[in-house]
Amino acid sequence: IPDTPLCELVQQGWPEIRTTHGRLPQETLASLMRMLRNSIAHCNVKFIAGPDKQICGIKVWNTNRGEQTWEAELSLSDLRAIAFKFIELIVDKENP
């Protein structure tokens, strides 16, 4: 996973990640993917319901020795965009 700065990714159509607590260790794609992976692997995920009680996003967070170090909220469109952009990145690397 490249260390592409998140500000460059936003210019390429990636969603801007809304951090609600703490900071990423580095503002890069590699750091974001690591935090997302850790959040999911350690069950640090909470679904966010909209006014109609349907899932409209997720809250993900990371902890270190019991202390929360980072938290972000991602809408369904953010999640979709991240998934498709990441797939695009992988395909481009395999087929230069």
mmCIF file of N, CA, C and O in Angstrom:
data_model
loop_
_atom_site.group_PDB
_atom_site.id
_atom_site.type_symbol
_atom_site.label_atom_id
_atom_site.label_comp_id
_atom_site.label_asym_id
_atom_site.label_seq_id
_atom_site.Cartn_x
_atom_site.Cartn_y
_atom_site.Cartn_z
ATOM 1 N N ILE A 1 0.873 -1.182 0.000
ATOM 2 C CA ILE A 1 0.000 0.000 0.000
ATOM 3 C C ILE A 1 0.912 1.235 0.000
ATOM 4 O O ILE A 1 1.752 1.374 0.882
ATOM 5 N N PRO A 2 0.712 2.123 -0.961
ATOM 6 C CA PRO A 2 1.589 3.298 -1.042
ATOM 7 C C PRO A 2 1.346 4.301 0.085
ATOM 8 O O PRO A 2 0.278 4.338 0.684
ATOM 9 N N ASP A 3 2.363 5.110 0.328
ATOM 10 C CA ASP A 3 2.278 6.173 1.329
ATOM 11 C C ASP A 3 1.800 7.481 0.711
ATOM 12 O O ASP A 3 2.258 8.555 1.072
ATOM 13 N N THR A 4 0.847 7.389 -0.198
ATOM 14 C CA THR A 4 0.311 8.571 -0.865
ATOM 15 C C THR A 4 -0.380 9.460 0.170
ATOM 16 O O THR A 4 -1.205 8.973 0.955
ATOM 17 N N PRO A 5 -0.051 10.744 0.208
ATOM 18 C CA PRO A 5 -0.725 11.647 1.148
ATOM 19 C C PRO A 5 -2.235 11.696 0.885
ATOM 20 O O PRO A 5 -2.674 11.686 -0.268
ATOM 21 N N LEU A 6 -3.017 11.751 1.949
ATOM 22 C CA LEU A 6 -4.476 11.783 1.817
ATOM 23 C C LEU A 6 -4.951 12.989 1.022
ATOM 24 O O LEU A 6 -5.926 12.891 0.274
ATOM 25 N N CYS A 7 -4.264 14.126 1.132
ATOM 26 C CA CYS A 7 -4.687 15.310 0.372
ATOM 27 C C CYS A 7 -4.570 15.061 -1.125
ATOM 28 O O CYS A 7 -5.402 15.544 -1.896
ATOM 29 N N GLU A 8 -3.576 14.287 -1.567
ATOM 30 C CA GLU A 8 -3.464 13.927 -2.985
ATOM 31 C C GLU A 8 -4.602 12.997 -3.401
ATOM 32 O O GLU A 8 -5.132 13.106 -4.504
ATOM 33 N N LEU A 9 -4.950 12.080 -2.522
ATOM 34 C CA LEU A 9 -6.020 11.133 -2.833
ATOM 35 C C LEU A 9 -7.358 11.846 -3.007
ATOM 36 O O LEU A 9 -8.137 11.499 -3.894
ATOM 37 N N VAL A 10 -7.621 12.827 -2.178
ATOM 38 C CA VAL A 10 -8.872 13.588 -2.285
ATOM 39 C C VAL A 10 -8.940 14.260 -3.657
ATOM 40 O O VAL A 10 -9.987 14.261 -4.300
ATOM 41 N N GLN A 11 -7.809 14.761 -4.131
ATOM 42 C CA GLN A 11 -7.763 15.386 -5.457
ATOM 43 C C GLN A 11 -8.016 14.361 -6.563
ATOM 44 O O GLN A 11 -8.429 14.720 -7.656
ATOM 45 N N GLN A 12 -7.778 13.065 -6.267
ATOM 46 C CA GLN A 12 -7.985 11.989 -7.232
ATOM 47 C C GLN A 12 -9.374 11.354 -7.099
ATOM 48 O O GLN A 12 -9.656 10.343 -7.721
ATOM 49 N N GLY A 13 -10.225 11.943 -6.259
ATOM 50 C CA GLY A 13 -11.592 11.449 -6.133
ATOM 51 C C GLY A 13 -11.867 10.568 -4.933
ATOM 52 O O GLY A 13 -12.982 10.077 -4.766
ATOM 53 N N TRP A 14 -10.861 10.351 -4.086
ATOM 54 C CA TRP A 14 -11.084 9.593 -2.852
ATOM 55 C C TRP A 14 -11.871 10.478 -1.891
ATOM 56 O O TRP A 14 -11.752 11.701 -1.928
ATOM 57 N N PRO A 15 -12.665 9.884 -1.007
ATOM 58 C CA PRO A 15 -13.404 10.716 -0.045
ATOM 59 C C PRO A 15 -12.474 11.304 1.012
ATOM 60 O O PRO A 15 -11.433 10.729 1.327
ATOM 61 N N GLU A 16 -12.867 12.453 1.524
ATOM 62 C CA GLU A 16 -12.124 13.053 2.630
ATOM 63 C C GLU A 16 -12.598 12.378 3.913
ATOM 64 O O GLU A 16 -13.800 12.345 4.204
ATOM 65 N N ILE A 17 -11.678 11.830 4.664
ATOM 66 C CA ILE A 17 -12.020 11.094 5.883
ATOM 67 C C ILE A 17 -12.240 12.083 7.024
ATOM 68 O O ILE A 17 -11.391 12.944 7.294
ATOM 69 N N ARG A 18 -13.386 11.953 7.672
ATOM 70 C CA ARG A 18 -13.730 12.844 8.784
ATOM 71 C C ARG A 18 -13.301 12.207 10.103
ATOM 72 O O ARG A 18 -13.966 11.329 10.644
ATOM 73 N N THR A 19 -12.168 12.645 10.603
ATOM 74 C CA THR A 19 -11.665 12.156 11.888
ATOM 75 C C THR A 19 -12.397 12.895 12.997
ATOM 76 O O THR A 19 -12.503 14.121 12.971
ATOM 77 N N THR A 20 -12.920 12.139 13.953
ATOM 78 C CA THR A 20 -13.674 12.752 15.047
ATOM 79 C C THR A 20 -12.917 12.724 16.376
ATOM 80 O O THR A 20 -13.349 13.333 17.341
ATOM 81 N N HIS A 21 -11.790 11.996 16.396
ATOM 82 C CA HIS A 21 -10.965 11.943 17.607
ATOM 83 C C HIS A 21 -9.552 11.539 17.209
ATOM 84 O O HIS A 21 -9.353 10.606 16.433
ATOM 85 N N GLY A 22 -8.579 12.221 17.749
ATOM 86 C CA GLY A 22 -7.188 11.865 17.505
ATOM 87 C C GLY A 22 -6.748 12.151 16.081
ATOM 88 O O GLY A 22 -7.380 12.919 15.356
ATOM 89 N N ARG A 23 -5.645 11.497 15.706
ATOM 90 C CA ARG A 23 -5.066 11.673 14.380
ATOM 91 C C ARG A 23 -4.513 10.344 13.898
ATOM 92 O O ARG A 23 -4.179 9.479 14.699
ATOM 93 N N LEU A 24 -4.390 10.219 12.598
ATOM 94 C CA LEU A 24 -3.682 9.081 12.038
ATOM 95 C C LEU A 24 -2.199 9.260 12.352
ATOM 96 O O LEU A 24 -1.721 10.398 12.453
ATOM 97 N N PRO A 25 -1.443 8.151 12.479
ATOM 98 C CA PRO A 25 0.000 8.299 12.711
ATOM 99 C C PRO A 25 0.673 9.135 11.617
ATOM 100 O O PRO A 25 1.520 9.969 11.901
ATOM 101 N N GLN A 26 0.281 8.906 10.363
ATOM 102 C CA GLN A 26 0.691 9.724 9.226
ATOM 103 C C GLN A 26 -0.562 9.934 8.383
ATOM 104 O O GLN A 26 -1.407 9.064 8.319
ATOM 105 N N GLU A 27 -0.638 11.053 7.704
ATOM 106 C CA GLU A 27 -1.801 11.359 6.856
ATOM 107 C C GLU A 27 -1.590 10.741 5.476
ATOM 108 O O GLU A 27 -1.494 11.443 4.470
ATOM 109 N N THR A 28 -1.498 9.389 5.436
ATOM 110 C CA THR A 28 -1.235 8.667 4.191
ATOM 111 C C THR A 28 -2.239 7.539 4.005
ATOM 112 O O THR A 28 -2.898 7.110 4.963
ATOM 113 N N LEU A 29 -2.293 7.033 2.774
ATOM 114 C CA LEU A 29 -3.175 5.901 2.489
ATOM 115 C C LEU A 29 -2.778 4.682 3.307
ATOM 116 O O LEU A 29 -3.635 3.996 3.860
ATOM 117 N N ALA A 30 -1.494 4.405 3.397
ATOM 118 C CA ALA A 30 -1.031 3.234 4.153
ATOM 119 C C ALA A 30 -1.478 3.319 5.614
ATOM 120 O O ALA A 30 -1.952 2.330 6.191
ATOM 121 N N SER A 31 -1.353 4.479 6.208
ATOM 122 C CA SER A 31 -1.760 4.671 7.600
ATOM 123 C C SER A 31 -3.270 4.518 7.762
ATOM 124 O O SER A 31 -3.751 3.875 8.709
ATOM 125 N N LEU A 32 -4.037 5.101 6.831
ATOM 126 C CA LEU A 32 -5.494 4.980 6.891
ATOM 127 C C LEU A 32 -5.914 3.520 6.772
ATOM 128 O O LEU A 32 -6.748 3.047 7.551
ATOM 129 N N MET A 33 -5.350 2.798 5.820
ATOM 130 C CA MET A 33 -5.714 1.392 5.634
ATOM 131 C C MET A 33 -5.359 0.563 6.862
ATOM 132 O O MET A 33 -6.107 -0.327 7.256
ATOM 133 N N ARG A 34 -4.240 0.880 7.486
ATOM 134 C CA ARG A 34 -3.848 0.163 8.714
ATOM 135 C C ARG A 34 -4.865 0.408 9.831
ATOM 136 O O ARG A 34 -5.295 -0.511 10.520
ATOM 137 N N MET A 35 -5.285 1.666 9.983
ATOM 138 C CA MET A 35 -6.261 1.984 11.029
ATOM 139 C C MET A 35 -7.611 1.343 10.739
ATOM 140 O O MET A 35 -8.262 0.816 11.652
ATOM 141 N N LEU A 36 -8.045 1.349 9.476
ATOM 142 C CA LEU A 36 -9.311 0.702 9.123
ATOM 143 C C LEU A 36 -9.233 -0.794 9.372
ATOM 144 O O LEU A 36 -10.164 -1.393 9.918
ATOM 145 N N ARG A 37 -8.120 -1.407 8.987
ATOM 146 C CA ARG A 37 -7.926 -2.845 9.211
ATOM 147 C C ARG A 37 -7.969 -3.160 10.708
ATOM 148 O O ARG A 37 -8.637 -4.087 11.144
ATOM 149 N N ASN A 38 -7.240 -2.384 11.501
ATOM 150 C CA ASN A 38 -7.203 -2.619 12.949
ATOM 151 C C ASN A 38 -8.589 -2.451 13.565
ATOM 152 O O ASN A 38 -8.994 -3.243 14.427
ATOM 153 N N SER A 39 -9.306 -1.439 13.130
ATOM 154 C CA SER A 39 -10.652 -1.197 13.662
ATOM 155 C C SER A 39 -11.552 -2.400 13.438
ATOM 156 O O SER A 39 -12.241 -2.864 14.354
ATOM 157 N N ILE A 40 -11.537 -2.911 12.220
ATOM 158 C CA ILE A 40 -12.395 -4.041 11.879
ATOM 159 C C ILE A 40 -11.917 -5.308 12.574
ATOM 160 O O ILE A 40 -12.716 -6.047 13.148
ATOM 161 N N ALA A 41 -10.615 -5.553 12.568
ATOM 162 C CA ALA A 41 -10.066 -6.771 13.172
ATOM 163 C C ALA A 41 -10.350 -6.849 14.673
ATOM 164 O O ALA A 41 -10.510 -7.945 15.214
ATOM 165 N N HIS A 42 -10.412 -5.711 15.335
ATOM 166 C CA HIS A 42 -10.622 -5.691 16.780
ATOM 167 C C HIS A 42 -12.064 -5.330 17.157
ATOM 168 O O HIS A 42 -12.342 -4.985 18.312
ATOM 169 N N CYS A 43 -12.959 -5.421 16.176
ATOM 170 C CA CYS A 43 -14.394 -5.160 16.387
ATOM 171 C C CYS A 43 -14.682 -3.759 16.920
ATOM 172 O O CYS A 43 -15.620 -3.548 17.691
ATOM 173 N N ASN A 44 -13.867 -2.809 16.498
ATOM 174 C CA ASN A 44 -14.077 -1.418 16.889
ATOM 175 C C ASN A 44 -14.867 -0.717 15.790
ATOM 176 O O ASN A 44 -14.382 0.191 15.122
ATOM 177 N N VAL A 45 -16.099 -1.176 15.622
ATOM 178 C CA VAL A 45 -16.983 -0.670 14.580
ATOM 179 C C VAL A 45 -18.373 -0.516 15.177
ATOM 180 O O VAL A 45 -18.852 -1.389 15.877
ATOM 181 N N LYS A 46 -18.994 0.620 14.897
ATOM 182 C CA LYS A 46 -20.372 0.840 15.326
ATOM 183 C C LYS A 46 -21.140 1.374 14.122
ATOM 184 O O LYS A 46 -20.676 2.279 13.430
ATOM 185 N N PHE A 47 -22.305 0.789 13.857
ATOM 186 C CA PHE A 47 -23.138 1.256 12.761
ATOM 187 C C PHE A 47 -23.848 2.538 13.163
ATOM 188 O O PHE A 47 -24.283 2.687 14.308
ATOM 189 N N ILE A 48 -23.981 3.439 12.223
ATOM 190 C CA ILE A 48 -24.685 4.697 12.447
ATOM 191 C C ILE A 48 -26.007 4.630 11.690
ATOM 192 O O ILE A 48 -26.022 4.346 10.486
ATOM 193 N N ALA A 49 -27.096 4.862 12.398
ATOM 194 C CA ALA A 49 -28.427 4.826 11.778
ATOM 195 C C ALA A 49 -28.873 6.238 11.433
ATOM 196 O O ALA A 49 -28.613 7.193 12.167
ATOM 197 N N GLY A 50 -29.551 6.352 10.309
ATOM 198 C CA GLY A 50 -30.119 7.624 9.895
ATOM 199 C C GLY A 50 -31.487 7.823 10.511
ATOM 200 O O GLY A 50 -31.959 6.993 11.310
ATOM 201 N N PRO A 51 -32.179 8.907 10.156
ATOM 202 C CA PRO A 51 -33.500 9.197 10.704
ATOM 203 C C PRO A 51 -34.526 8.100 10.425
ATOM 204 O O PRO A 51 -35.459 7.909 11.198
ATOM 205 N N ASP A 52 -34.310 7.361 9.331
ATOM 206 C CA ASP A 52 -35.241 6.286 8.969
ATOM 207 C C ASP A 52 -34.835 4.942 9.572
ATOM 208 O O ASP A 52 -35.385 3.911 9.218
ATOM 209 N N LYS A 53 -33.865 4.969 10.482
ATOM 210 C CA LYS A 53 -33.372 3.778 11.196
ATOM 211 C C LYS A 53 -32.586 2.815 10.287
ATOM 212 O O LYS A 53 -32.320 1.698 10.662
ATOM 213 N N GLN A 54 -32.225 3.283 9.081
ATOM 214 C CA GLN A 54 -31.398 2.493 8.177
ATOM 215 C C GLN A 54 -29.931 2.865 8.401
ATOM 216 O O GLN A 54 -29.624 4.006 8.777
ATOM 217 N N ILE A 55 -29.031 1.924 8.161
ATOM 218 C CA ILE A 55 -27.605 2.201 8.313
ATOM 219 C C ILE A 55 -27.196 3.254 7.285
ATOM 220 O O ILE A 55 -27.451 3.105 6.096
ATOM 221 N N CYS A 56 -26.573 4.318 7.763
ATOM 222 C CA CYS A 56 -26.116 5.373 6.850
ATOM 223 C C CYS A 56 -24.601 5.546 6.909
ATOM 224 O O CYS A 56 -24.034 6.320 6.143
ATOM 225 N N GLY A 57 -23.945 4.822 7.820
ATOM 226 C CA GLY A 57 -22.495 4.908 7.928
ATOM 227 C C GLY A 57 -21.980 4.072 9.072
ATOM 228 O O GLY A 57 -22.729 3.311 9.692
ATOM 229 N N ILE A 58 -20.680 4.217 9.313
ATOM 230 C CA ILE A 58 -20.055 3.518 10.436
ATOM 231 C C ILE A 58 -19.114 4.459 11.175
ATOM 232 O O ILE A 58 -18.630 5.436 10.612
ATOM 233 N N LYS A 59 -18.911 4.137 12.429
ATOM 234 C CA LYS A 59 -17.894 4.790 13.239
ATOM 235 C C LYS A 59 -16.834 3.719 13.486
ATOM 236 O O LYS A 59 -17.172 2.580 13.843
ATOM 237 N N VAL A 60 -15.582 4.041 13.242
ATOM 238 C CA VAL A 60 -14.471 3.112 13.482
ATOM 239 C C VAL A 60 -13.469 3.795 14.400
ATOM 240 O O VAL A 60 -13.337 5.023 14.378
ATOM 241 N N TRP A 61 -12.786 3.010 15.210
ATOM 242 C CA TRP A 61 -11.808 3.600 16.112
ATOM 243 C C TRP A 61 -10.705 2.596 16.417
ATOM 244 O O TRP A 61 -10.829 1.404 16.168
ATOM 245 N N ASN A 62 -9.630 3.125 16.967
ATOM 246 C CA ASN A 62 -8.499 2.315 17.390
ATOM 247 C C ASN A 62 -8.137 2.677 18.810
ATOM 248 O O ASN A 62 -8.330 3.814 19.243
ATOM 249 N N THR A 63 -7.603 1.690 19.494
ATOM 250 C CA THR A 63 -7.150 1.905 20.856
ATOM 251 C C THR A 63 -5.720 1.387 20.988
ATOM 252 O O THR A 63 -5.272 0.548 20.217
ATOM 253 N N ASN A 64 -5.026 1.922 21.973
ATOM 254 C CA ASN A 64 -3.690 1.456 22.311
ATOM 255 C C ASN A 64 -3.633 1.337 23.822
ATOM 256 O O ASN A 64 -3.789 2.336 24.520
ATOM 257 N N ARG A 65 -3.508 0.098 24.282
ATOM 258 C CA ARG A 65 -3.480 -0.180 25.726
ATOM 259 C C ARG A 65 -4.718 0.385 26.433
ATOM 260 O O ARG A 65 -4.633 0.992 27.488
ATOM 261 N N GLY A 66 -5.872 0.211 25.789
ATOM 262 C CA GLY A 66 -7.138 0.614 26.380
ATOM 263 C C GLY A 66 -7.520 2.060 26.172
ATOM 264 O O GLY A 66 -8.619 2.467 26.530
ATOM 265 N N GLU A 67 -6.637 2.860 25.595
ATOM 266 C CA GLU A 67 -6.933 4.275 25.366
ATOM 267 C C GLU A 67 -7.224 4.506 23.887
ATOM 268 O O GLU A 67 -6.462 4.080 23.018
ATOM 269 N N GLN A 68 -8.340 5.158 23.612
ATOM 270 C CA GLN A 68 -8.708 5.438 22.228
ATOM 271 C C GLN A 68 -7.739 6.448 21.634
ATOM 272 O O GLN A 68 -7.483 7.501 22.213
ATOM 273 N N THR A 69 -7.170 6.107 20.462
ATOM 274 C CA THR A 69 -6.178 6.962 19.825
ATOM 275 C C THR A 69 -6.689 7.626 18.551
ATOM 276 O O THR A 69 -6.134 8.633 18.124
ATOM 277 N N TRP A 70 -7.710 7.045 17.930
ATOM 278 C CA TRP A 70 -8.210 7.572 16.661
ATOM 279 C C TRP A 70 -9.645 7.112 16.471
ATOM 280 O O TRP A 70 -10.007 6.016 16.860
ATOM 281 N N GLU A 71 -10.453 7.984 15.862
ATOM 282 C CA GLU A 71 -11.835 7.637 15.545
ATOM 283 C C GLU A 71 -12.239 8.423 14.305
ATOM 284 O O GLU A 71 -11.828 9.568 14.118
ATOM 285 N N ALA A 72 -13.028 7.772 13.457
ATOM 286 C CA ALA A 72 -13.536 8.435 12.253
ATOM 287 C C ALA A 72 -14.942 7.941 11.967
ATOM 288 O O ALA A 72 -15.322 6.843 12.385
ATOM 289 N N GLU A 73 -15.699 8.767 11.264
ATOM 290 C CA GLU A 73 -17.030 8.382 10.798
ATOM 291 C C GLU A 73 -16.994 8.355 9.278
ATOM 292 O O GLU A 73 -16.475 9.286 8.647
ATOM 293 N N LEU A 74 -17.530 7.272 8.710
ATOM 294 C CA LEU A 74 -17.546 7.083 7.268
ATOM 295 C C LEU A 74 -18.978 6.836 6.821
ATOM 296 O O LEU A 74 -19.659 5.978 7.383
ATOM 297 N N SER A 75 -19.420 7.586 5.843
ATOM 298 C CA SER A 75 -20.749 7.354 5.289
ATOM 299 C C SER A 75 -20.698 6.133 4.372
ATOM 300 O O SER A 75 -19.612 5.650 4.016
ATOM 301 N N LEU A 76 -21.860 5.644 3.978
ATOM 302 C CA LEU A 76 -21.891 4.518 3.042
ATOM 303 C C LEU A 76 -21.228 4.894 1.727
ATOM 304 O O LEU A 76 -20.508 4.086 1.134
ATOM 305 N N SER A 77 -21.424 6.126 1.268
ATOM 306 C CA SER A 77 -20.775 6.539 0.021
ATOM 307 C C SER A 77 -19.258 6.641 0.184
ATOM 308 O O SER A 77 -18.512 6.327 -0.745
ATOM 309 N N ASP A 78 -18.788 7.044 1.380
ATOM 310 C CA ASP A 78 -17.345 7.039 1.651
ATOM 311 C C ASP A 78 -16.794 5.618 1.559
ATOM 312 O O ASP A 78 -15.755 5.383 0.936
ATOM 313 N N LEU A 79 -17.489 4.680 2.215
ATOM 314 C CA LEU A 79 -17.044 3.286 2.204
ATOM 315 C C LEU A 79 -17.005 2.724 0.791
ATOM 316 O O LEU A 79 -16.039 2.056 0.397
ATOM 317 N N ARG A 80 -18.032 3.007 0.032
ATOM 318 C CA ARG A 80 -18.102 2.535 -1.355
ATOM 319 C C ARG A 80 -16.955 3.124 -2.171
ATOM 320 O O ARG A 80 -16.265 2.424 -2.910
ATOM 321 N N ALA A 81 -16.722 4.417 -2.036
ATOM 322 C CA ALA A 81 -15.659 5.079 -2.786
ATOM 323 C C ALA A 81 -14.287 4.531 -2.404
ATOM 324 O O ALA A 81 -13.448 4.287 -3.283
ATOM 325 N N ILE A 82 -14.048 4.320 -1.120
ATOM 326 C CA ILE A 82 -12.769 3.759 -0.676
ATOM 327 C C ILE A 82 -12.565 2.379 -1.286
ATOM 328 O O ILE A 82 -11.487 2.064 -1.795
ATOM 329 N N ALA A 83 -13.591 1.544 -1.238
ATOM 330 C CA ALA A 83 -13.477 0.190 -1.783
ATOM 331 C C ALA A 83 -13.155 0.225 -3.271
ATOM 332 O O ALA A 83 -12.223 -0.447 -3.733
ATOM 333 N N PHE A 84 -13.900 1.002 -4.048
ATOM 334 C CA PHE A 84 -13.675 1.039 -5.494
ATOM 335 C C PHE A 84 -12.351 1.700 -5.853
ATOM 336 O O PHE A 84 -11.657 1.245 -6.770
ATOM 337 N N LYS A 85 -11.976 2.749 -5.149
ATOM 338 C CA LYS A 85 -10.694 3.401 -5.423
ATOM 339 C C LYS A 85 -9.528 2.473 -5.064
ATOM 340 O O LYS A 85 -8.511 2.447 -5.756
ATOM 341 N N PHE A 86 -9.678 1.709 -3.990
ATOM 342 C CA PHE A 86 -8.614 0.778 -3.594
ATOM 343 C C PHE A 86 -8.489 -0.341 -4.632
ATOM 344 O O PHE A 86 -7.380 -0.720 -5.008
ATOM 345 N N ILE A 87 -9.611 -0.852 -5.101
ATOM 346 C CA ILE A 87 -9.580 -1.867 -6.167
ATOM 347 C C ILE A 87 -8.898 -1.291 -7.406
ATOM 348 O O ILE A 87 -8.046 -1.950 -8.021
ATOM 349 N N GLU A 88 -9.254 -0.081 -7.772
ATOM 350 C CA GLU A 88 -8.647 0.579 -8.925
ATOM 351 C C GLU A 88 -7.129 0.688 -8.754
ATOM 352 O O GLU A 88 -6.364 0.443 -9.690
ATOM 353 N N LEU A 89 -6.698 1.034 -7.559
ATOM 354 C CA LEU A 89 -5.273 1.143 -7.252
ATOM 355 C C LEU A 89 -4.570 -0.203 -7.449
ATOM 356 O O LEU A 89 -3.499 -0.271 -8.067
ATOM 357 N N ILE A 90 -5.173 -1.270 -6.969
ATOM 358 C CA ILE A 90 -4.584 -2.606 -7.104
ATOM 359 C C ILE A 90 -4.524 -3.021 -8.572
ATOM 360 O O ILE A 90 -3.489 -3.519 -9.044
ATOM 361 N N VAL A 91 -5.586 -2.834 -9.302
ATOM 362 C CA VAL A 91 -5.637 -3.213 -10.722
ATOM 363 C C VAL A 91 -4.590 -2.423 -11.504
ATOM 364 O O VAL A 91 -3.879 -2.990 -12.339
ATOM 365 N N ASP A 92 -4.467 -1.118 -11.227
ATOM 366 C CA ASP A 92 -3.469 -0.287 -11.916
ATOM 367 C C ASP A 92 -2.047 -0.761 -11.632
ATOM 368 O O ASP A 92 -1.185 -0.696 -12.505
ATOM 369 N N LYS A 93 -1.789 -1.212 -10.413
ATOM 370 C CA LYS A 93 -0.451 -1.719 -10.066
ATOM 371 C C LYS A 93 -0.149 -3.023 -10.777
ATOM 372 O O LYS A 93 0.980 -3.291 -11.173
ATOM 373 N N GLU A 94 -1.174 -3.876 -10.955
ATOM 374 C CA GLU A 94 -0.985 -5.162 -11.617
ATOM 375 C C GLU A 94 -0.867 -5.009 -13.119
ATOM 376 O O GLU A 94 -0.234 -5.806 -13.782
ATOM 377 N N ASN A 95 -1.512 -3.991 -13.681
ATOM 378 C CA ASN A 95 -1.525 -3.759 -15.146
ATOM 379 C C ASN A 95 -1.036 -2.350 -15.456
ATOM 380 O O ASN A 95 -1.840 -1.496 -15.832
ATOM 381 N N PRO A 96 0.274 -2.100 -15.298
ATOM 382 C CA PRO A 96 0.764 -0.726 -15.506
ATOM 383 C C PRO A 96 0.589 -0.238 -16.943
ATOM 384 O O PRO A 96 0.494 -0.933 -17.871
#
